[in-house]
PDB file of C-alpha atoms in Angstrom:
ATOM      1  CA  UNK A   1      -6.081-199.440  54.029  1.00  0.00           C
ATOM      2  CA  UNK A   2      -6.238-201.376  57.557  1.00  0.00           C
ATOM      3  CA  UNK A   3      -3.732-201.499  60.286  1.00  0.00           C
ATOM      4  CA  UNK A   4      -4.349-205.431  59.889  1.00  0.00           C
ATOM      5  CA  UNK A   5      -2.011-205.629  56.755  1.00  0.00           C
ATOM      6  CA  UNK A   6       1.310-206.888  57.350  1.00  0.00           C
ATOM      7  CA  UNK A   7       4.607-204.634  56.268  1.00  0.00           C
ATOM      8  CA  UNK A   8       5.431-208.409  53.859  1.00  0.00           C
ATOM      9  CA  UNK A   9       1.824-207.976  52.095  1.00  0.00           C
ATOM     10  CA  UNK A  10       2.623-204.233  51.431  1.00  0.00           C
ATOM     11  CA  UNK A  11       5.957-204.782  49.945  1.00  0.00           C
ATOM     12  CA  UNK A  12       3.680-207.797  47.703  1.00  0.00           C
ATOM     13  CA  UNK A  13       0.947-204.975  46.811  1.00  0.00           C
ATOM     14  CA  UNK A  14       3.860-202.838  45.671  1.00  0.00           C
ATOM     15  CA  UNK A  15       5.586-205.278  43.416  1.00  0.00           C
ATOM     16  CA  UNK A  16       2.387-206.558  41.776  1.00  0.00           C
ATOM     17  CA  UNK A  17       1.221-203.042  41.269  1.00  0.00           C
ATOM     18  CA  UNK A  18       4.636-202.079  39.590  1.00  0.00           C
ATOM     19  CA  UNK A  19       4.719-205.590  37.365  1.00  0.00           C
ATOM     20  CA  UNK A  20       1.080-205.190  36.394  1.00  0.00           C
ATOM     21  CA  UNK A  21       1.372-201.443  35.459  1.00  0.00           C
ATOM     22  CA  UNK A  22       4.473-202.707  33.451  1.00  0.00           C
ATOM     23  CA  UNK A  23       2.564-205.181  31.371  1.00  0.00           C
ATOM     24  CA  UNK A  24       0.548-202.471  30.009  1.00  0.00           C
ATOM     25  CA  UNK A  25       3.196-200.228  28.999  1.00  0.00           C
ATOM     26  CA  UNK A  26       4.065-198.355  32.047  1.00  0.00           C
ATOM     27  CA  UNK A  27       7.061-199.553  32.753  1.00  0.00           C
ATOM     28  CA  UNK A  28       9.362-198.916  30.226  1.00  0.00           C
ATOM     29  CA  UNK A  29      11.901-196.483  32.251  1.00  0.00           C
ATOM     30  CA  UNK A  30      13.888-196.162  34.715  1.00  0.00           C
ATOM     31  CA  UNK A  31      11.986-193.650  37.305  1.00  0.00           C
ATOM     32  CA  UNK A  32       8.396-194.733  38.236  1.00  0.00           C
ATOM     33  CA  UNK A  33       7.060-195.522  41.230  1.00  0.00           C
ATOM     34  CA  UNK A  34       4.045-196.621  43.554  1.00  0.00           C
ATOM     35  CA  UNK A  35       4.217-196.190  46.907  1.00  0.00           C
ATOM     36  CA  UNK A  36       2.065-196.883  50.428  1.00  0.00           C
ATOM     37  CA  UNK A  37       1.519-195.453  53.139  1.00  0.00           C
ATOM     38  CA  UNK A  38       2.790-197.146  56.408  1.00  0.00           C
ATOM     39  CA  UNK A  39      -0.034-197.095  59.041  1.00  0.00           C
ATOM     40  CA  UNK A  40       0.484-195.028  62.204  1.00  0.00           C
ATOM     41  CA  UNK A  41       4.156-194.088  60.957  1.00  0.00           C
ATOM     42  CA  UNK A  42       5.333-190.989  59.091  1.00  0.00           C
ATOM     43  CA  UNK A  43       6.414-193.369  56.184  1.00  0.00           C
ATOM     44  CA  UNK A  44       5.865-194.736  52.964  1.00  0.00           C
ATOM     45  CA  UNK A  45       6.761-198.111  50.794  1.00  0.00           C
ATOM     46  CA  UNK A  46       8.145-197.451  47.562  1.00  0.00           C
ATOM     47  CA  UNK A  47      10.758-199.021  45.030  1.00  0.00           C
ATOM     48  CA  UNK A  48      13.750-198.167  44.470  1.00  0.00           C
ATOM     49  CA  UNK A  49      15.221-195.950  41.704  1.00  0.00           C
ATOM     50  CA  UNK A  50      17.184-198.430  39.873  1.00  0.00           C
ATOM     51  CA  UNK A  51      14.638-200.485  38.766  1.00  0.00           C
ATOM     52  CA  UNK A  52      12.187-200.340  36.207  1.00  0.00           C
ATOM     53  CA  UNK A  53       8.896-201.137  36.911  1.00  0.00           C
ATOM     54  CA  UNK A  54       9.298-204.499  34.852  1.00  0.00           C
ATOM     55  CA  UNK A  55      12.197-205.499  37.075  1.00  0.00           C
ATOM     56  CA  UNK A  56      10.590-205.161  40.430  1.00  0.00           C
ATOM     57  CA  UNK A  57      10.586-207.591  43.367  1.00  0.00           C
ATOM     58  CA  UNK A  58      10.627-207.912  47.017  1.00  0.00           C
ATOM     59  CA  UNK A  59      14.411-207.156  47.411  1.00  0.00           C
ATOM     60  CA  UNK A  60      13.214-203.630  45.290  1.00  0.00           C
ATOM     61  CA  UNK A  61      10.473-202.398  47.671  1.00  0.00           C
ATOM     62  CA  UNK A  62      12.203-200.272  50.792  1.00  0.00           C
ATOM     63  CA  UNK A  63      10.930-197.983  53.435  1.00  0.00           C
ATOM     64  CA  UNK A  64      11.082-194.804  53.328  1.00  0.00           C
ATOM     65  CA  UNK A  65      10.900-191.515  55.902  1.00  0.00           C
ATOM     66  CA  UNK A  66       8.862-188.307  55.258  1.00  0.00           C
ATOM     67  CA  UNK A  67      12.029-186.648  56.052  1.00  0.00           C
ATOM     68  CA  UNK A  68      13.222-188.106  53.275  1.00  0.00           C
ATOM     69  CA  UNK A  69      15.755-191.043  55.195  1.00  0.00           C
ATOM     70  CA  UNK A  70      15.879-194.353  53.636  1.00  0.00           C
ATOM     71  CA  UNK A  71      14.562-196.829  56.513  1.00  0.00           C
ATOM     72  CA  UNK A  72      16.235-199.851  54.599  1.00  0.00           C
ATOM     73  CA  UNK A  73      19.695-200.157  54.370  1.00  0.00           C
ATOM     74  CA  UNK A  74      21.908-200.341  51.247  1.00  0.00           C
ATOM     75  CA  UNK A  75      19.103-198.732  48.614  1.00  0.00           C
ATOM     76  CA  UNK A  76      18.520-195.675  47.254  1.00  0.00           C
ATOM     77  CA  UNK A  77      15.255-193.895  45.893  1.00  0.00           C
ATOM     78  CA  UNK A  78      14.181-191.427  43.455  1.00  0.00           C
ATOM     79  CA  UNK A  79      15.017-187.983  44.278  1.00  0.00           C
ATOM     80  CA  UNK A  80      10.958-187.638  43.149  1.00  0.00           C
ATOM     81  CA  UNK A  81       9.742-188.972  46.451  1.00  0.00           C
ATOM     82  CA  UNK A  82       9.851-186.129  47.695  1.00  0.00           C
ATOM     83  CA  UNK A  83       6.471-185.064  46.176  1.00  0.00           C
ATOM     84  CA  UNK A  84       5.335-188.300  47.876  1.00  0.00           C
ATOM     85  CA  UNK A  85       5.781-186.776  51.275  1.00  0.00           C
ATOM     86  CA  UNK A  86       4.011-183.465  50.326  1.00  0.00           C
ATOM     87  CA  UNK A  87       0.900-185.413  49.339  1.00  0.00           C
ATOM     88  CA  UNK A  88       0.847-187.909  51.955  1.00  0.00           C
ATOM     89  CA  UNK A  89       1.289-184.687  54.550  1.00  0.00           C
ATOM     90  CA  UNK A  90      -1.330-182.880  52.541  1.00  0.00           C
ATOM     91  CA  UNK A  91      -3.870-185.702  52.330  1.00  0.00           C
ATOM     92  CA  UNK A  92      -4.307-187.636  55.064  1.00  0.00           C
ATOM     93  CA  UNK A  93      -7.037-189.634  53.154  1.00  0.00           C
ATOM     94  CA  UNK A  94      -4.375-190.647  50.668  1.00  0.00           C
ATOM     95  CA  UNK A  95      -2.329-194.375  51.375  1.00  0.00           C
ATOM     96  CA  UNK A  96      -1.157-194.465  47.735  1.00  0.00           C
ATOM     97  CA  UNK A  97       0.210-193.266  45.242  1.00  0.00           C
ATOM     98  CA  UNK A  98       1.587-194.074  41.562  1.00  0.00           C
ATOM     99  CA  UNK A  99       3.239-192.373  39.415  1.00  0.00           C
ATOM    100  CA  UNK A 100       4.540-193.426  35.709  1.00  0.00           C
ATOM    101  CA  UNK A 101       5.448-192.021  32.335  1.00  0.00           C
ATOM    102  CA  UNK A 102       3.386-194.345  30.511  1.00  0.00           C
ATOM    103  CA  UNK A 103       4.040-193.424  27.083  1.00  0.00           C
ATOM    104  CA  UNK A 104       0.366-191.880  26.097  1.00  0.00           C
ATOM    105  CA  UNK A 105       0.267-190.115  29.883  1.00  0.00           C
ATOM    106  CA  UNK A 106       3.252-188.423  28.637  1.00  0.00           C
ATOM    107  CA  UNK A 107       2.382-187.541  25.567  1.00  0.00           C
ATOM    108  CA  UNK A 108      -0.784-186.315  26.921  1.00  0.00           C
ATOM    109  CA  UNK A 109       1.428-184.666  29.616  1.00  0.00           C
ATOM    110  CA  UNK A 110       2.756-182.379  26.877  1.00  0.00           C
ATOM    111  CA  UNK A 111      -0.556-180.958  25.732  1.00  0.00           C
ATOM    112  CA  UNK A 112      -0.300-179.218  29.390  1.00  0.00           C
ATOM    113  CA  UNK A 113      -4.389-180.111  29.982  1.00  0.00           C
ATOM    114  CA  UNK A 114      -6.407-182.922  30.941  1.00  0.00           C
ATOM    115  CA  UNK A 115      -8.130-184.919  28.823  1.00  0.00           C
ATOM    116  CA  UNK A 116     -11.200-185.032  27.392  1.00  0.00           C
ATOM    117  CA  UNK A 117     -14.160-186.666  27.766  1.00  0.00           C
ATOM    118  CA  UNK A 118     -13.841-189.230  24.279  1.00  0.00           C
ATOM    119  CA  UNK A 119     -15.273-192.612  26.822  1.00  0.00           C
ATOM    120  CA  UNK A 120     -17.365-193.271  29.596  1.00  0.00           C
ATOM    121  CA  UNK A 121     -14.190-194.491  31.526  1.00  0.00           C
ATOM    122  CA  UNK A 122     -12.560-190.358  31.169  1.00  0.00           C
ATOM    123  CA  UNK A 123     -15.225-189.658  33.204  1.00  0.00           C
ATOM    124  CA  UNK A 124     -13.173-190.811  36.383  1.00  0.00           C
ATOM    125  CA  UNK A 125     -10.958-188.010  35.613  1.00  0.00           C
ATOM    126  CA  UNK A 126     -13.888-184.948  34.857  1.00  0.00           C
ATOM    127  CA  UNK A 127     -13.014-182.426  37.250  1.00  0.00           C
ATOM    128  CA  UNK A 128     -10.334-184.736  38.893  1.00  0.00           C
ATOM    129  CA  UNK A 129      -7.408-184.244  37.068  1.00  0.00           C
ATOM    130  CA  UNK A 130      -5.162-181.355  37.907  1.00  0.00           C
ATOM    131  CA  UNK A 131      -2.043-179.599  36.611  1.00  0.00           C
ATOM    132  CA  UNK A 132       0.848-178.238  37.615  1.00  0.00           C
ATOM    133  CA  UNK A 133       2.679-175.698  36.380  1.00  0.00           C
ATOM    134  CA  UNK A 134       6.215-177.714  36.252  1.00  0.00           C
ATOM    135  CA  UNK A 135       7.338-180.787  37.822  1.00  0.00           C
ATOM    136  CA  UNK A 136       9.228-179.124  40.403  1.00  0.00           C
ATOM    137  CA  UNK A 137       8.611-181.554  43.324  1.00  0.00           C
ATOM    138  CA  UNK A 138       7.095-179.040  46.164  1.00  0.00           C
ATOM    139  CA  UNK A 139       4.818-177.861  43.308  1.00  0.00           C
ATOM    140  CA  UNK A 140       3.184-181.044  42.731  1.00  0.00           C
ATOM    141  CA  UNK A 141       1.095-181.733  45.861  1.00  0.00           C
ATOM    142  CA  UNK A 142      -0.578-178.078  46.708  1.00  0.00           C
ATOM    143  CA  UNK A 143      -1.408-177.952  42.753  1.00  0.00           C
ATOM    144  CA  UNK A 144      -2.630-181.554  43.719  1.00  0.00           C
ATOM    145  CA  UNK A 145      -5.612-180.392  46.425  1.00  0.00           C
ATOM    146  CA  UNK A 146      -8.311-182.741  46.769  1.00  0.00           C
ATOM    147  CA  UNK A 147      -8.399-184.175  43.273  1.00  0.00           C
ATOM    148  CA  UNK A 148      -6.983-188.112  42.546  1.00  0.00           C
ATOM    149  CA  UNK A 149      -4.986-187.207  39.536  1.00  0.00           C
ATOM    150  CA  UNK A 150      -2.616-184.533  38.334  1.00  0.00           C
ATOM    151  CA  UNK A 151      -0.642-184.181  34.875  1.00  0.00           C
ATOM    152  CA  UNK A 152       2.947-183.147  34.873  1.00  0.00           C
ATOM    153  CA  UNK A 153       3.429-181.019  32.021  1.00  0.00           C
ATOM    154  CA  UNK A 154       6.631-182.731  29.830  1.00  0.00           C
ATOM    155  CA  UNK A 155       6.446-185.094  32.209  1.00  0.00           C
ATOM    156  CA  UNK A 156       3.994-187.775  33.217  1.00  0.00           C
ATOM    157  CA  UNK A 157       1.139-188.236  35.470  1.00  0.00           C
ATOM    158  CA  UNK A 158       0.625-189.337  39.492  1.00  0.00           C
ATOM    159  CA  UNK A 159      -3.073-190.827  40.562  1.00  0.00           C
ATOM    160  CA  UNK A 160      -3.185-191.153  44.241  1.00  0.00           C
ATOM    161  CA  UNK A 161      -6.334-192.566  46.364  1.00  0.00           C
ATOM    162  CA  UNK A 162      -7.305-193.954  49.667  1.00  0.00           C
ATOM    163  CA  UNK A 163      -6.449-197.701  48.318  1.00  0.00           C
ATOM    164  CA  UNK A 164      -3.748-198.714  45.895  1.00  0.00           C
ATOM    165  CA  UNK A 165      -6.346-200.813  43.827  1.00  0.00           C
ATOM    166  CA  UNK A 166      -7.851-197.391  43.564  1.00  0.00           C
ATOM    167  CA  UNK A 167      -4.921-195.523  42.842  1.00  0.00           C
ATOM    168  CA  UNK A 168      -3.736-198.200  40.201  1.00  0.00           C
ATOM    169  CA  UNK A 169      -7.072-198.795  38.523  1.00  0.00           C
ATOM    170  CA  UNK A 170      -6.573-194.728  38.044  1.00  0.00           C
ATOM    171  CA  UNK A 171      -3.980-194.903  36.212  1.00  0.00           C
ATOM    172  CA  UNK A 172      -4.123-198.131  33.928  1.00  0.00           C
ATOM    173  CA  UNK A 173      -7.266-196.132  33.086  1.00  0.00           C
ATOM    174  CA  UNK A 174      -5.501-192.358  32.709  1.00  0.00           C
ATOM    175  CA  UNK A 175      -3.328-193.920  29.838  1.00  0.00           C
ATOM    176  CA  UNK A 176      -5.730-195.684  27.667  1.00  0.00           C
ATOM    177  CA  UNK A 177      -7.667-192.476  27.853  1.00  0.00           C
ATOM    178  CA  UNK A 178      -4.965-190.358  27.367  1.00  0.00           C
ATOM    179  CA  UNK A 179      -4.137-192.234  24.013  1.00  0.00           C
ATOM    180  CA  UNK A 180      -8.056-191.825  22.903  1.00  0.00           C
ATOM    181  CA  UNK A 181      -7.323-188.021  23.494  1.00  0.00           C
ATOM    182  CA  UNK A 182      -3.760-188.118  21.282  1.00  0.00           C
ATOM    183  CA  UNK A 183      -5.254-189.859  18.663  1.00  0.00           C
ATOM    184  CA  UNK A 184      -8.577-188.013  18.502  1.00  0.00           C
ATOM    185  CA  UNK A 185      -7.202-184.478  19.252  1.00  0.00           C
ATOM    186  CA  UNK A 186      -7.784-182.216  16.268  1.00  0.00           C
ATOM    187  CA  UNK A 187      -9.717-185.180  13.939  1.00  0.00           C
ATOM    188  CA  UNK A 188     -13.209-183.405  14.151  1.00  0.00           C
ATOM    189  CA  UNK A 189     -14.321-185.846  16.887  1.00  0.00           C
ATOM    190  CA  UNK A 190     -16.922-184.895  19.765  1.00  0.00           C
ATOM    191  CA  UNK A 191     -16.308-185.466  23.565  1.00  0.00           C
ATOM    192  CA  UNK A 192     -19.105-186.849  25.453  1.00  0.00           C
ATOM    193  CA  UNK A 193     -21.918-183.928  26.184  1.00  0.00           C
ATOM    194  CA  UNK A 194     -21.639-182.455  29.723  1.00  0.00           C
ATOM    195  CA  UNK A 195     -24.801-183.384  30.327  1.00  0.00           C
ATOM    196  CA  UNK A 196     -23.685-187.261  30.037  1.00  0.00           C
ATOM    197  CA  UNK A 197     -20.973-186.901  31.818  1.00  0.00           C
ATOM    198  CA  UNK A 198     -21.992-187.413  35.449  1.00  0.00           C
ATOM    199  CA  UNK A 199     -24.672-190.083  34.458  1.00  0.00           C
ATOM    200  CA  UNK A 200     -21.470-192.174  32.740  1.00  0.00           C
ATOM    201  CA  UNK A 201     -19.011-192.162  35.800  1.00  0.00           C
ATOM    202  CA  UNK A 202     -22.051-193.121  38.324  1.00  0.00           C
ATOM    203  CA  UNK A 203     -22.527-195.997  35.930  1.00  0.00           C
ATOM    204  CA  UNK A 204     -18.680-196.743  36.011  1.00  0.00           C
ATOM    205  CA  UNK A 205     -18.116-196.198  39.014  1.00  0.00           C
ATOM    206  CA  UNK A 206     -21.542-198.474  40.413  1.00  0.00           C
ATOM    207  CA  UNK A 207     -20.087-201.182  38.267  1.00  0.00           C
ATOM    208  CA  UNK A 208     -16.741-201.390  40.418  1.00  0.00           C
ATOM    209  CA  UNK A 209     -14.760-201.009  37.162  1.00  0.00           C
ATOM    210  CA  UNK A 210     -11.708-199.334  39.196  1.00  0.00           C
ATOM    211  CA  UNK A 211     -11.357-202.541  41.308  1.00  0.00           C
ATOM    212  CA  UNK A 212     -11.803-205.011  38.485  1.00  0.00           C
ATOM    213  CA  UNK A 213      -8.949-202.928  36.922  1.00  0.00           C
ATOM    214  CA  UNK A 214      -6.697-203.097  40.133  1.00  0.00           C
ATOM    215  CA  UNK A 215      -7.729-207.623  39.443  1.00  0.00           C
ATOM    216  CA  UNK A 216      -6.568-207.598  35.930  1.00  0.00           C
ATOM    217  CA  UNK A 217      -3.411-205.872  37.318  1.00  0.00           C
ATOM    218  CA  UNK A 218      -2.701-208.042  39.637  1.00  0.00           C
ATOM    219  CA  UNK A 219      -3.215-211.102  37.657  1.00  0.00           C
ATOM    220  CA  UNK A 220      -1.144-209.903  34.702  1.00  0.00           C
ATOM    221  CA  UNK A 221       1.531-208.802  37.425  1.00  0.00           C
ATOM    222  CA  UNK A 222       1.455-212.167  39.042  1.00  0.00           C
ATOM    223  CA  UNK A 223       1.782-213.881  35.519  1.00  0.00           C
ATOM    224  CA  UNK A 224       5.034-211.653  35.178  1.00  0.00           C
ATOM    225  CA  UNK A 225       6.537-212.839  38.444  1.00  0.00           C
ATOM    226  CA  UNK A 226       5.408-216.219  37.977  1.00  0.00           C
ATOM    227  CA  UNK A 227       7.164-216.324  34.217  1.00  0.00           C
ATOM    228  CA  UNK A 228      10.449-215.380  35.831  1.00  0.00           C
ATOM    229  CA  UNK A 229      10.637-218.536  38.583  1.00  0.00           C
TER     230      UNK A 229
END
């Protein structure tokens, strides 16, 4: 993220991310959040609590201070935004946070373990997916540590990154990988051999998979918005 991005552009990016994620099954419930750190401020933009990701428009994105106060009047936000502040304060490298209760993500979270390496895209989460003991907001940021992803048992997941493209791309990918894990667990199928994991991660990273996934989400989000005009 750079200081040249305007606040209007940041708000638009939050909207498009929300709508794009919703098009892939992560926007059916109240409670998902997409946030972007405001450069140079102890604040971030985030969607309000009273809309699903599939409903978010620019009017539903507000600026929230690290002390929890909503700087955009007249709207309210999820109590869960506490963990956004915690992550931003502990992780100066993080500029974007995505949290959903995607169906497969939530199902995976009930296993209380990270997904196994069933596919080359699962390697994005190898040694980079944390677990937290419960969904107490204060515990999430410390449990995340330096990782990019955290599963919250019986709740959902969070992905973080220096850019929204990476955080959202990871989240979309996580939903798919969790589906594989849930469906393949206890079938007798074998996860990827450990000596393949790092090579596959290097390959999918070099291919720019997460950026292309962000472009997919953007296209889907823009189509959803255009259909309402």
